[in-house]
Amino acid sequence: MQLYQEQTLKITNSLSGKKEIFKPINEGHVGMYVCGPTVYSNVHLGNCRTFMSFDMIFRYLRHLGYKVRYVRNITDAGHLVDDADEGEDKIAKKARLEKIEPMEVVQRYTVDFHYILDQFNFLPPSIEPTATGHIIEQLEIIKEILEKGYAYEINGSVYFDVKKFNDTFEYGKLSGRKLEDMIANTRELAAQSEKKNPQDFALWKKAEPQHIMRWPSPWGDGFPGWHLECTAMSTKYLGETFDIHGGGMDLKFPHHECEIAQAEASNGHSPVNYWLHANMLTMNGKKMAKSTGNNILPGEIFSGENTILSKPFSPSVVRFFMMQAHYTSILDLSNDALLASEKGYHRLMDAFDNLKNLETDTISDFDVPGWRQKCYDAMNDDFNTPILIAHLFEGVKHINLIKEGKEKITSTDKDLLQQTMSDFIFDVLGLEHKTESNQDSNKLQGVVELLIELRNEARSNRDFSTSDKIRDQLSAMGIQLKDGKEGTTFSVS
């Protein structure tokens, strides 16, 4: 019997706003689509959090015994600046600025995306389709929507007729927006566009002479609309109706709203049973943004080459930090939060290491089967990783008490405890075990911090020759000290 047959999973469906019991269309099988990156720059940490949330969901579904087809696309065309229907393609703009081919941009940042996700120990999706590889499928959907009367062609572009669609279906049901309100708020913009209404969105855009990325179509050379790509790729690989569609909260409107409309207009029914949305990541209480400097890339966290954090942090520590918040809640990154997560991560790993050496007895003081079910109950409650982690630390507490001889455990319960810890720490949360190099790094950190303390004492005693000697000899070994308002930090070159 598969685990999913004895566990009841509930997930928060953005479409209903409620927690619902998860029932896949085909028993034992799950189809899940997640909107992937637009590959025009290094993947930022907020996107990593979204993809990590769905990696965790993918992992748990597989752990329960489901056969999961996980599709996560690569957007390599058609995504215009500011998520609009006018202006420049994000990838083409980057290519123009760097004087390279658009597909060089795509290749460079797709490789970076995969490298960073690999550092975070992501499982690869089952299928990773690209928008440019599915132009034919997109053209066929446009033809269907035109035939059904929910789109119109003008000057070589094809637009989705939102008002006509709303006469039969409901535009705005995912985001909770009313079309009448949207029209009222944008009436003055109507004369500035070739669209019938400002709410109409592009299915196909005519390529101006300077537009590099273009394909032939029945309406002339052009390129697909950003929203259409995901409809084409999700339905091709998962069917006209599939189980789960995920993405960041910022995609709920207009991207996911438009996906629903396109699918309903072409197929006549809703494309997805459960919509899941991951929330945003902030830093030091503010929105992360390159323009304000309140921004950090994953690689800069791993290397320590940044002006925001006091030291480097490993990918597993960052992953553990992210798993300590529910995927639907806003999470704030800070130096203190990462330091606390690092301590918790090492405490968890140390306890797991101690498990195998625990002595067994004829009785157990720790109800391991009951505790194990509490771990499942947490994950069954809309993938509640912070509650799961709290239960794992309950396990840590008992491991330490047993190690100290203050509690007893039977051999059977010890095996179950070890298996459960392994399942949830590694298989579900996706953490990696610390290696010897990690342990060496921690020892190095301790030694350097001791030397910094001795240097500070020397400086306070005005013994500058000793303080300079410590700094210079560390520098000769590739360890740079940096004095700042918050104290002295170090980096290893």
Coordinates of C-alpha atoms in Angstrom, one line a residue:
M1 CA 0.0 0.0 0.0
Q2 CA 1.3 3.5 -0.9
L3 CA 1.6 6.1 1.8
Y4 CA -0.9 8.4 0.1
Q5 CA -3.6 5.8 0.8
E6 CA -3.2 6.2 4.5
Q7 CA -2.5 10.0 4.7
T8 CA -5.0 12.7 3.9
L9 CA -3.3 15.7 2.2
K10 CA -5.0 19.1 2.3
I11 CA -3.8 22.0 0.2
T12 CA -4.8 25.7 0.0
N13 CA -6.4 26.2 -3.4
S14 CA -6.0 29.9 -4.5
L15 CA -9.0 29.4 -6.7
S16 CA -11.4 28.8 -3.8
G17 CA -9.3 30.4 -1.1
K18 CA -9.8 27.3 1.1
K19 CA -8.0 24.3 2.2
E20 CA -9.2 21.3 0.2
I21 CA -8.6 17.6 0.4
F22 CA -6.2 16.7 -2.5
K23 CA -7.7 14.2 -4.9
P24 CA -5.7 13.8 -8.1
I25 CA -7.6 13.2 -11.4
N26 CA -5.9 9.8 -11.8
E27 CA -5.3 7.8 -8.7
G28 CA -1.7 7.5 -7.8
H29 CA -0.6 10.0 -10.5
V30 CA -0.1 13.8 -10.1
G31 CA 0.4 16.3 -12.9
M32 CA 2.1 19.6 -11.7
Y33 CA 3.1 22.6 -13.7
V34 CA 5.2 25.5 -12.3
C35 CA 6.0 28.7 -14.2
G36 CA 9.8 28.7 -14.7
P37 CA 12.2 31.6 -15.1
T38 CA 12.6 34.1 -17.9
V39 CA 16.3 33.6 -18.6
Y40 CA 17.6 37.1 -19.1
S41 CA 19.6 37.5 -15.8
N42 CA 21.0 35.6 -12.9
V43 CA 18.2 33.9 -11.0
H44 CA 17.4 36.0 -7.9
L45 CA 16.8 34.7 -4.4
G46 CA 13.1 35.4 -4.4
N47 CA 12.6 33.2 -7.5
C48 CA 14.7 30.5 -5.8
R49 CA 12.3 30.5 -2.8
T50 CA 9.3 29.9 -5.1
F51 CA 11.1 27.1 -7.0
M52 CA 12.3 25.6 -3.7
S53 CA 8.7 25.6 -2.3
F54 CA 7.6 23.5 -5.3
D55 CA 10.7 21.3 -5.1
M56 CA 9.6 20.5 -1.5
I57 CA 6.0 19.8 -2.7
F58 CA 7.3 17.6 -5.5
R59 CA 9.5 15.7 -3.0
Y60 CA 6.6 15.2 -0.6
L61 CA 4.2 14.0 -3.3
R62 CA 6.9 11.5 -4.4
H63 CA 7.5 10.5 -0.8
L64 CA 3.8 9.7 -0.4
G65 CA 4.1 7.3 -3.4
Y66 CA 2.6 9.4 -6.1
K67 CA 4.0 9.1 -9.6
V68 CA 4.5 12.8 -10.4
R69 CA 5.0 14.4 -13.8
Y70 CA 6.5 17.8 -12.8
V71 CA 6.7 20.3 -15.7
R72 CA 8.6 23.6 -15.2
N73 CA 9.2 25.7 -18.3
I74 CA 11.9 28.0 -19.5
T75 CA 10.6 31.3 -20.9
D76 CA 13.1 32.2 -23.6
A77 CA 10.9 34.5 -25.7
G78 CA 7.8 36.7 -25.6
H79 CA 8.1 38.1 -22.0
L80 CA 8.1 41.9 -22.5
V81 CA 9.6 44.4 -20.1
D82 CA 7.2 45.3 -17.2
D83 CA 5.1 42.2 -18.0
A84 CA 3.3 44.3 -20.6
D85 CA 2.0 43.8 -24.2
E86 CA 4.1 46.8 -25.5
G87 CA 7.8 47.4 -25.4
E88 CA 10.9 45.3 -25.7
D89 CA 11.4 41.6 -25.1
K90 CA 13.4 41.1 -21.8
I91 CA 15.9 38.7 -23.5
A92 CA 16.2 40.8 -26.7
K93 CA 16.9 43.9 -24.6
K94 CA 19.7 42.1 -22.7
A95 CA 21.1 40.9 -26.0
R96 CA 21.1 44.4 -27.5
L97 CA 22.8 45.8 -24.4
E98 CA 25.5 43.2 -24.4
K99 CA 25.8 43.0 -28.2
I100 CA 25.2 39.2 -28.4
E101 CA 22.6 36.9 -29.8
P102 CA 19.4 36.5 -27.8
M103 CA 20.0 32.7 -27.6
E104 CA 23.5 33.4 -26.1
V105 CA 21.6 35.3 -23.3
V106 CA 19.2 32.3 -23.0
Q107 CA 22.0 29.8 -22.8
R108 CA 24.1 31.8 -20.3
Y109 CA 21.3 32.3 -17.8
T110 CA 19.7 28.9 -18.2
V111 CA 23.1 27.4 -17.2
D112 CA 23.3 29.7 -14.2
F113 CA 19.7 28.8 -13.3
H114 CA 20.5 25.1 -13.3
Y115 CA 23.8 25.6 -11.4
I116 CA 22.2 27.5 -8.6
L117 CA 19.3 25.1 -8.3
D118 CA 21.8 22.2 -8.2
Q119 CA 23.6 24.0 -5.4
F120 CA 20.3 24.1 -3.5
N121 CA 19.9 20.3 -4.1
F122 CA 16.7 20.6 -6.2
L123 CA 15.4 17.6 -8.0
P124 CA 15.1 18.2 -11.7
P125 CA 11.6 18.4 -13.1
S126 CA 10.2 15.6 -15.2
I127 CA 10.0 17.9 -18.3
E128 CA 11.6 21.3 -18.8
P129 CA 10.1 22.7 -22.1
T130 CA 11.0 26.0 -23.7
A131 CA 8.7 28.6 -25.1
T132 CA 10.6 28.7 -28.4
G133 CA 10.3 25.0 -28.8
H134 CA 6.5 25.2 -28.7
I135 CA 5.6 27.9 -31.2
I136 CA 3.5 25.5 -33.3
E137 CA 1.4 24.5 -30.3
Q138 CA 0.9 28.2 -29.4
L139 CA -0.2 29.0 -33.0
E140 CA -2.8 26.2 -32.9
I141 CA -4.3 27.5 -29.6
I142 CA -4.6 31.0 -31.1
K143 CA -6.4 29.6 -34.1
E144 CA -8.9 27.7 -31.8
I145 CA -9.5 30.9 -29.7
L146 CA -10.1 32.9 -32.9
E147 CA -12.5 30.3 -34.2
K148 CA -14.5 30.3 -30.9
G149 CA -14.8 34.1 -31.3
Y150 CA -12.8 35.1 -28.1
A151 CA -9.9 36.8 -30.0
Y152 CA -9.4 39.3 -32.8
E153 CA -6.6 40.2 -35.2
I154 CA -5.6 43.7 -35.9
N155 CA -2.5 45.0 -37.8
G156 CA -0.8 41.6 -37.6
S157 CA -1.3 41.1 -33.8
V158 CA -3.9 38.9 -32.2
Y159 CA -5.5 39.9 -28.9
F160 CA -7.7 38.0 -26.4
D161 CA -11.2 39.6 -26.1
V162 CA -11.6 39.7 -22.3
K163 CA -15.1 41.4 -22.4
K164 CA -16.5 38.8 -24.9
F165 CA -15.0 36.0 -22.8
N166 CA -16.5 37.4 -19.6
D167 CA -20.0 37.2 -21.2
T168 CA -19.7 33.4 -21.0
F169 CA -17.0 32.7 -18.4
E170 CA -15.6 34.6 -15.5
Y171 CA -12.5 36.7 -15.9
G172 CA -10.9 37.5 -12.6
K173 CA -12.0 34.5 -10.6
L174 CA -8.5 33.5 -9.5
S175 CA -7.4 37.0 -8.4
G176 CA -10.9 38.1 -7.1
R177 CA -11.0 41.1 -9.5
K178 CA -14.2 42.2 -11.3
L179 CA -13.9 43.1 -14.9
E180 CA -16.3 46.1 -14.5
D181 CA -14.0 47.6 -11.9
M182 CA -10.9 47.0 -14.1
I183 CA -12.6 48.7 -17.1
A184 CA -13.7 51.6 -15.0
N185 CA -10.2 52.1 -13.7
T186 CA -8.6 52.1 -17.2
R187 CA -11.1 53.8 -19.4
E188 CA -8.8 56.7 -20.1
L189 CA -6.2 54.4 -21.6
A190 CA -8.5 52.9 -24.2
A191 CA -7.6 55.5 -27.0
Q192 CA -3.9 54.8 -26.6
S193 CA -3.9 51.3 -27.9
E194 CA -5.0 49.2 -30.8
K195 CA -6.8 46.9 -28.5
K196 CA -10.6 47.1 -28.1
N197 CA -10.2 47.3 -24.3
P198 CA -7.1 47.8 -22.1
Q199 CA -7.8 44.5 -20.4
D200 CA -7.3 42.6 -23.6
F201 CA -4.0 40.8 -23.8
A202 CA -1.7 39.7 -26.6
L203 CA -1.8 36.1 -27.9
W204 CA 0.5 37.1 -30.8
K205 CA 2.4 40.3 -31.4
K206 CA 3.5 41.6 -34.7
A207 CA 7.2 41.9 -34.9
E208 CA 8.4 45.4 -35.7
P209 CA 11.5 45.5 -38.1
Q210 CA 13.9 45.9 -35.2
H211 CA 12.5 43.0 -33.2
I212 CA 15.1 40.2 -33.4
M213 CA 13.1 37.2 -32.1
R214 CA 10.3 36.4 -34.7
W215 CA 8.5 33.5 -36.2
P216 CA 6.1 33.2 -39.2
S217 CA 2.4 32.9 -38.5
P218 CA -0.9 33.2 -40.4
W219 CA -1.0 36.9 -39.3
G220 CA 2.6 37.7 -40.3
D221 CA 6.0 37.6 -38.6
G222 CA 5.7 38.0 -34.8
F223 CA 6.2 36.4 -31.5
P224 CA 3.9 34.8 -28.9
G225 CA 2.3 36.4 -25.8
W226 CA 3.9 35.5 -22.5
H227 CA 0.7 34.1 -21.0
L228 CA 0.1 31.8 -24.0
E229 CA 3.4 29.9 -23.6
C230 CA 2.4 28.4 -20.3
T231 CA -1.0 27.3 -21.5
A232 CA 0.5 25.6 -24.5
M233 CA 3.2 23.8 -22.6
S234 CA 1.1 22.8 -19.5
T235 CA -1.7 21.3 -21.6
K236 CA 0.6 19.6 -24.0
Y237 CA 2.3 17.6 -21.3
L238 CA -0.4 17.3 -18.6
G239 CA -3.7 17.4 -20.5
E240 CA -6.5 19.9 -20.9
T241 CA -7.2 19.6 -17.2
F242 CA -4.4 18.7 -14.7
D243 CA -4.0 18.6 -10.9
I244 CA -1.6 21.4 -9.7
H245 CA -0.4 24.7 -11.2
G246 CA 2.1 26.6 -9.1
G247 CA 4.1 29.9 -9.2
G248 CA 4.9 33.0 -7.3
M249 CA 2.2 35.2 -5.8
D250 CA 3.2 37.9 -8.2
L251 CA 2.0 35.7 -11.1
K252 CA -1.6 35.3 -9.9
F253 CA -2.6 38.4 -11.9
P254 CA -2.4 38.8 -14.8
H255 CA -0.4 35.8 -15.8
H256 CA -2.3 32.9 -14.2
E257 CA -5.7 34.7 -14.7
C258 CA -4.9 34.9 -18.4
E259 CA -3.8 31.2 -18.5
I260 CA -7.2 30.2 -17.2
A261 CA -9.0 32.4 -19.7
Q262 CA -7.0 31.1 -22.7
A263 CA -7.6 27.5 -21.7
E264 CA -11.3 28.0 -21.0
A265 CA -11.7 29.8 -24.3
S266 CA -10.0 27.1 -26.3
N267 CA -11.2 24.0 -24.4
G268 CA -14.4 25.1 -22.8
H269 CA -13.4 24.1 -19.2
S270 CA -11.1 25.0 -16.4
P271 CA -7.5 23.8 -16.9
V272 CA -6.4 23.3 -13.3
N273 CA -8.0 21.8 -10.2
Y274 CA -5.6 23.3 -7.6
W275 CA -3.8 26.6 -7.9
L276 CA -0.8 27.1 -5.4
H277 CA 1.0 30.3 -4.9
A278 CA 4.3 30.9 -3.0
N279 CA 4.9 34.2 -1.2
M280 CA 7.7 36.7 -1.6
L281 CA 11.1 37.0 0.1
T282 CA 12.1 40.3 1.7
M283 CA 15.5 41.3 3.1
N284 CA 16.0 43.3 6.3
G285 CA 12.3 44.1 6.3
K286 CA 12.2 45.7 2.8
K287 CA 11.4 44.5 -0.7
M288 CA 14.4 43.1 -2.5
A289 CA 15.4 45.3 -5.5
K290 CA 18.5 45.9 -7.5
S291 CA 17.6 49.6 -7.8
T292 CA 17.8 50.2 -4.1
G293 CA 20.8 47.9 -3.4
N294 CA 18.7 45.8 -1.1
N295 CA 19.5 42.7 -3.1
I296 CA 21.7 39.7 -2.9
L297 CA 22.3 36.8 -5.3
P298 CA 22.5 33.1 -4.1
G299 CA 26.1 32.8 -5.2
E300 CA 27.0 35.9 -3.2
I301 CA 25.6 34.2 -0.1
F302 CA 27.5 31.0 -0.7
S303 CA 30.8 32.8 -1.3
G304 CA 30.4 35.6 1.3
E305 CA 31.3 38.2 -1.3
N306 CA 28.8 40.8 -0.3
T307 CA 28.4 43.8 2.0
I308 CA 25.1 42.5 3.6
L309 CA 26.0 39.3 5.5
S310 CA 28.8 38.8 8.0
K311 CA 30.0 35.5 6.6
P312 CA 29.3 32.9 3.9
F313 CA 26.4 30.5 4.4
S314 CA 26.1 27.1 2.8
P315 CA 23.2 26.2 0.4
S316 CA 21.7 23.8 2.9
V317 CA 21.7 26.4 5.6
V318 CA 19.9 28.8 3.3
R319 CA 17.5 26.0 2.3
F320 CA 16.8 25.2 6.0
F321 CA 16.2 28.9 6.6
M322 CA 13.6 29.0 3.8
M323 CA 11.9 25.8 5.0
Q324 CA 11.3 27.4 8.4
A325 CA 8.5 29.5 7.0
H326 CA 5.3 28.3 5.4
Y327 CA 5.4 28.7 1.6
T328 CA 2.4 31.0 1.6
S329 CA 3.9 33.5 4.1
I330 CA 6.3 36.4 3.5
L331 CA 9.8 35.5 4.7
D332 CA 12.4 38.0 5.7
L333 CA 16.1 37.3 5.1
S334 CA 18.7 38.8 7.5
N335 CA 22.1 38.1 8.8
D336 CA 20.7 37.2 12.2
A337 CA 18.1 34.9 10.7
L338 CA 20.7 33.0 8.7
L339 CA 23.0 32.7 11.7
A340 CA 20.1 31.3 13.8
S341 CA 19.3 28.9 11.0
E342 CA 22.9 27.7 10.7
K343 CA 22.9 26.8 14.4
G344 CA 19.6 25.0 14.1
Y345 CA 20.8 23.1 11.0
H346 CA 24.0 21.9 12.7
R347 CA 22.0 20.9 15.8
L348 CA 19.7 18.8 13.6
M349 CA 22.6 17.2 11.8
D350 CA 24.5 16.5 15.0
A351 CA 21.4 14.8 16.5
F352 CA 21.0 12.7 13.3
D353 CA 24.7 11.6 13.6
N354 CA 24.1 10.6 17.3
L355 CA 21.1 8.4 16.4
K356 CA 23.1 5.4 15.2
N357 CA 25.1 5.2 18.5
L358 CA 22.1 5.3 20.8
E359 CA 21.9 2.4 23.2
T360 CA 18.6 0.5 23.1
D361 CA 16.5 -1.0 25.9
T362 CA 13.4 -3.1 26.3
I363 CA 11.1 -0.1 26.7
S364 CA 10.6 3.3 25.1
D365 CA 10.0 6.5 26.9
F366 CA 9.4 8.3 23.6
D367 CA 6.2 7.5 21.5
V368 CA 8.0 7.3 18.2
P369 CA 5.0 6.1 16.1
G370 CA 2.9 8.9 17.4
W371 CA 5.6 11.5 16.8
R372 CA 6.1 10.1 13.3
Q373 CA 2.4 10.7 12.5
K374 CA 2.7 14.3 13.8
C375 CA 5.4 14.9 11.2
Y376 CA 3.0 13.6 8.5
D377 CA 0.2 15.6 9.9
A378 CA 2.2 18.8 9.5
M379 CA 3.0 18.1 5.9
N380 CA -0.5 17.0 5.2
D381 CA -1.7 20.4 6.4
D382 CA -0.8 22.3 3.2
F383 CA 2.9 21.3 3.4
N384 CA 3.5 23.0 6.7
T385 CA 7.3 22.8 6.9
P386 CA 7.7 25.1 10.0
I387 CA 5.5 22.8 12.1
L388 CA 7.4 19.8 10.6
I389 CA 10.7 21.3 11.7
A390 CA 9.3 21.9 15.2
H391 CA 8.4 18.2 15.4
L392 CA 11.9 17.3 14.1
F393 CA 13.4 19.3 17.0
E394 CA 11.1 17.5 19.4
G395 CA 12.9 14.3 18.0
V396 CA 16.2 16.0 18.6
K397 CA 15.3 16.7 22.2
H398 CA 14.5 13.0 22.8
I399 CA 17.7 11.8 21.0
N400 CA 19.8 14.0 23.3
L401 CA 17.9 12.7 26.4
I402 CA 18.4 9.1 25.3
K403 CA 22.1 9.8 24.6
E404 CA 22.5 11.3 28.1
G405 CA 20.8 8.2 29.6
K406 CA 17.7 10.1 30.8
E407 CA 15.3 8.3 28.5
K408 CA 15.1 4.8 27.0
I409 CA 14.3 3.5 23.5
T410 CA 13.7 0.1 22.0
S411 CA 15.6 -1.2 19.0
T412 CA 12.4 -1.1 16.8
D413 CA 11.6 2.5 17.8
K414 CA 15.2 3.5 17.2
D415 CA 15.1 2.2 13.7
L416 CA 11.7 4.0 13.1
L417 CA 13.1 7.2 14.6
Q418 CA 16.2 7.0 12.3
Q419 CA 14.1 6.3 9.2
T420 CA 11.6 9.1 9.9
M421 CA 14.4 11.6 10.5
S422 CA 16.1 10.6 7.3
D423 CA 12.8 10.7 5.3
F424 CA 11.8 14.2 6.4
I425 CA 15.3 15.9 6.7
F426 CA 16.7 14.6 3.4
D427 CA 13.9 13.3 1.2
V428 CA 11.2 15.9 2.0
L429 CA 13.0 19.0 3.1
G430 CA 15.8 18.3 0.6
L431 CA 18.6 19.2 3.1
E432 CA 22.1 17.7 2.5
H433 CA 24.2 16.2 5.2
K434 CA 27.2 18.3 6.3
T435 CA 30.4 17.0 5.0
E436 CA 33.9 16.9 6.4
S437 CA 34.7 20.1 4.5
N438 CA 31.7 21.8 6.2
Q439 CA 33.1 20.6 9.6
D440 CA 36.5 21.9 8.7
S441 CA 34.9 25.2 7.7
N442 CA 33.3 25.5 11.2
K443 CA 36.6 24.7 12.9
L444 CA 38.3 27.4 10.8
Q445 CA 35.6 29.9 11.7
G446 CA 36.1 29.2 15.4
V447 CA 39.9 29.7 15.1
V448 CA 39.6 32.9 13.1
E449 CA 37.0 34.3 15.6
L450 CA 39.4 33.5 18.5
L451 CA 42.2 35.4 16.7
I452 CA 39.8 38.3 16.0
E453 CA 39.1 38.4 19.7
L454 CA 42.8 38.4 20.6
R455 CA 43.4 41.1 18.0
N456 CA 40.6 43.2 19.5
E457 CA 42.2 42.8 23.0
A458 CA 45.6 43.9 21.6
R459 CA 44.1 47.0 20.0
S460 CA 42.2 48.0 23.2
N461 CA 45.6 47.6 25.0
R462 CA 47.2 49.8 22.2
D463 CA 49.4 46.8 21.3
F464 CA 49.2 47.7 17.6
S465 CA 52.2 45.6 16.6
T466 CA 50.4 42.4 17.7
S467 CA 47.0 43.4 16.2
D468 CA 48.7 44.2 12.9
K469 CA 50.7 40.9 13.0
I470 CA 47.4 38.9 13.4
R471 CA 45.8 40.8 10.5
D472 CA 48.8 40.5 8.2
Q473 CA 49.5 36.8 8.8
L474 CA 45.8 36.0 8.3
S475 CA 45.9 38.0 5.1
A476 CA 49.0 36.1 3.9
M477 CA 46.9 32.9 4.4
G478 CA 44.1 34.3 2.3
I479 CA 41.9 35.3 5.2
Q480 CA 40.8 39.0 4.9
L481 CA 39.6 40.8 8.0
K482 CA 37.1 43.6 7.6
D483 CA 36.5 46.1 10.4
G484 CA 33.0 47.8 10.4
K485 CA 30.5 49.4 12.7
E486 CA 29.1 45.9 13.7
G487 CA 32.6 44.6 14.5
T488 CA 35.2 42.6 12.6
T489 CA 34.2 40.0 10.0
F490 CA 36.3 37.8 7.7
S491 CA 36.2 36.3 4.2
V492 CA 38.4 33.6 2.7
S493 CA 39.9 34.2 -0.8

